[in-house]
Amino acid sequence: MLISVLLFSLSMLFHIFYWLRVNTFILSHEVIINSKYALELSITKGERIIYSFEYSPKLNTILFYWIYGEKSKKVYLQPQLLPSEIKGISPTNTYTFYFDNGNLYPEGEILFSTYFYKKGVKFYKNGRVVFVDK
């Protein structure tokens, strides 16, 4: 009886860590897809688009991210909360990216991590956004 409870507990723990890894992977894909959306918006709307990751120094993590126009203040992506199990930080301390007519500045990196898995997203000046495995 005790062995079956122990095996069941280990199985549940394995599944929890597996799904945390899957959520981190999905989140990094969402950031890349949304950055391509912001890049296209900057070209079609003729406006500087801001992709902002709101960082909390108290919690030492990103709380949410969103996309909006600088002049029009129109929100193109409503604030998306990060799951509480996933920690988001920027090793370069860059939490706001500007897309202006197909260009991106400043360069930076956002890193999403759980207990056993890290997935990063790197922003380049030419508008390219790619995965970085840590």
Coordinates of C-alpha atoms in Angstrom, one line a residue:
M1 CA 0.0 0.0 0.0
L2 CA 2.7 2.4 0.9
I3 CA 4.7 1.7 -2.2
S4 CA 1.7 2.3 -4.4
V5 CA 1.0 5.7 -2.7
L6 CA 4.7 6.6 -3.2
L7 CA 4.7 5.6 -6.9
F8 CA 1.5 7.6 -7.4
S9 CA 3.0 10.7 -5.7
L10 CA 6.1 10.4 -7.8
S11 CA 4.0 10.1 -11.0
M12 CA 2.0 13.2 -10.1
L13 CA 5.2 15.1 -9.4
F14 CA 6.6 14.1 -12.7
H15 CA 3.5 15.3 -14.5
I16 CA 3.5 18.6 -12.7
F17 CA 7.1 19.3 -13.8
Y18 CA 6.3 18.1 -17.4
W19 CA 3.4 20.5 -17.7
L20 CA 5.4 23.4 -16.3
R21 CA 7.9 22.7 -19.1
V22 CA 5.2 22.6 -21.7
N23 CA 3.7 25.9 -20.4
T24 CA 7.1 27.6 -20.6
F25 CA 7.6 26.3 -24.2
I26 CA 4.1 27.6 -25.2
L27 CA 4.7 31.0 -23.5
S28 CA 8.0 31.5 -25.4
H29 CA 6.2 30.7 -28.7
E30 CA 3.5 33.2 -27.8
V31 CA 6.1 35.9 -27.2
I32 CA 7.7 35.3 -30.6
I33 CA 4.3 35.2 -32.4
N34 CA 3.2 38.4 -30.7
S35 CA 6.5 40.1 -31.6
K36 CA 6.0 39.3 -35.3
Y37 CA 2.5 40.8 -34.9
A38 CA 4.0 44.0 -33.4
L39 CA 6.5 44.2 -36.2
E40 CA 3.8 43.9 -38.8
L41 CA 1.7 46.5 -37.0
S42 CA 4.5 49.0 -36.9
I43 CA 4.7 48.7 -40.7
T44 CA 1.0 48.7 -41.6
K45 CA -0.1 51.3 -39.0
G46 CA 3.0 53.6 -39.5
E47 CA 3.2 54.0 -35.7
R48 CA 5.8 53.0 -33.1
I49 CA 4.5 49.9 -31.4
I50 CA 5.5 49.1 -27.8
Y51 CA 5.9 45.6 -26.6
S52 CA 6.1 45.9 -22.8
F53 CA 7.0 43.3 -20.2
E54 CA 5.9 44.6 -16.7
Y55 CA 8.6 43.6 -14.2
S56 CA 8.1 43.5 -10.5
P57 CA 11.4 44.1 -8.5
K58 CA 9.6 43.0 -5.3
L59 CA 8.7 39.6 -6.8
N60 CA 11.7 39.5 -9.1
T61 CA 9.7 38.3 -12.1
I62 CA 7.6 39.6 -15.0
L63 CA 4.0 39.9 -14.1
F64 CA 2.4 40.5 -17.5
Y65 CA 3.1 41.7 -21.0
W66 CA 1.1 43.7 -23.6
I67 CA 1.4 45.5 -26.9
Y68 CA 0.1 49.0 -27.6
G69 CA 0.6 52.0 -30.0
E70 CA 2.8 54.8 -28.7
K71 CA 0.8 57.8 -30.2
S72 CA -2.7 56.3 -30.5
K73 CA -2.5 54.5 -27.1
K74 CA -4.5 51.7 -28.8
V75 CA -4.0 48.4 -27.2
Y76 CA -3.3 45.7 -29.8
L77 CA -2.7 42.8 -27.3
Q78 CA -4.5 42.9 -23.9
P79 CA -2.2 42.3 -20.9
Q80 CA -1.3 38.6 -20.7
L81 CA -0.5 37.3 -17.2
L82 CA 2.4 35.0 -16.7
P83 CA 1.5 31.8 -14.8
S84 CA 2.7 32.0 -11.2
E85 CA 4.9 28.9 -11.6
I86 CA 6.9 30.5 -14.5
K87 CA 9.5 33.1 -13.7
G88 CA 10.3 35.7 -16.3
I89 CA 13.4 37.9 -16.2
S90 CA 15.6 39.8 -18.6
P91 CA 19.4 39.2 -18.1
T92 CA 19.9 42.5 -20.1
N93 CA 17.4 44.4 -17.9
T94 CA 15.4 45.3 -21.0
Y95 CA 11.7 45.0 -20.4
T96 CA 10.3 47.4 -23.1
F97 CA 10.9 46.9 -26.8
Y98 CA 9.9 49.4 -29.6
F99 CA 9.0 48.3 -33.1
D100 CA 9.3 51.2 -35.5
N101 CA 8.7 50.7 -39.2
G102 CA 10.1 47.1 -39.2
N103 CA 13.0 47.8 -36.9
L104 CA 13.3 46.9 -33.2
Y105 CA 15.2 48.6 -30.4
P106 CA 16.8 48.1 -28.0
E107 CA 18.2 44.6 -28.4
G108 CA 17.5 42.4 -25.4
E109 CA 16.5 39.0 -24.0
I110 CA 13.6 37.6 -22.0
L111 CA 14.2 34.3 -20.1
F112 CA 11.3 32.1 -18.9
S113 CA 12.2 29.5 -16.4
T114 CA 10.7 26.8 -14.1
Y115 CA 12.6 24.6 -11.6
F116 CA 14.2 22.4 -14.3
Y117 CA 13.7 24.2 -17.6
K118 CA 14.7 27.5 -19.2
K119 CA 13.6 28.9 -22.5
G120 CA 14.8 32.3 -23.7
V121 CA 13.6 34.7 -26.4
K122 CA 16.2 37.1 -28.0
F123 CA 15.2 40.4 -29.6
Y124 CA 17.5 41.7 -32.4
K125 CA 17.6 45.2 -33.9
N126 CA 16.7 44.0 -37.4
G127 CA 13.3 42.9 -36.0
R128 CA 14.3 39.2 -35.7
V129 CA 13.1 37.4 -32.6
V130 CA 14.5 33.9 -32.0
F131 CA 14.7 31.2 -29.3
V132 CA 17.7 31.0 -27.0
D133 CA 18.1 27.7 -25.1
K134 CA 19.8 28.1 -21.8

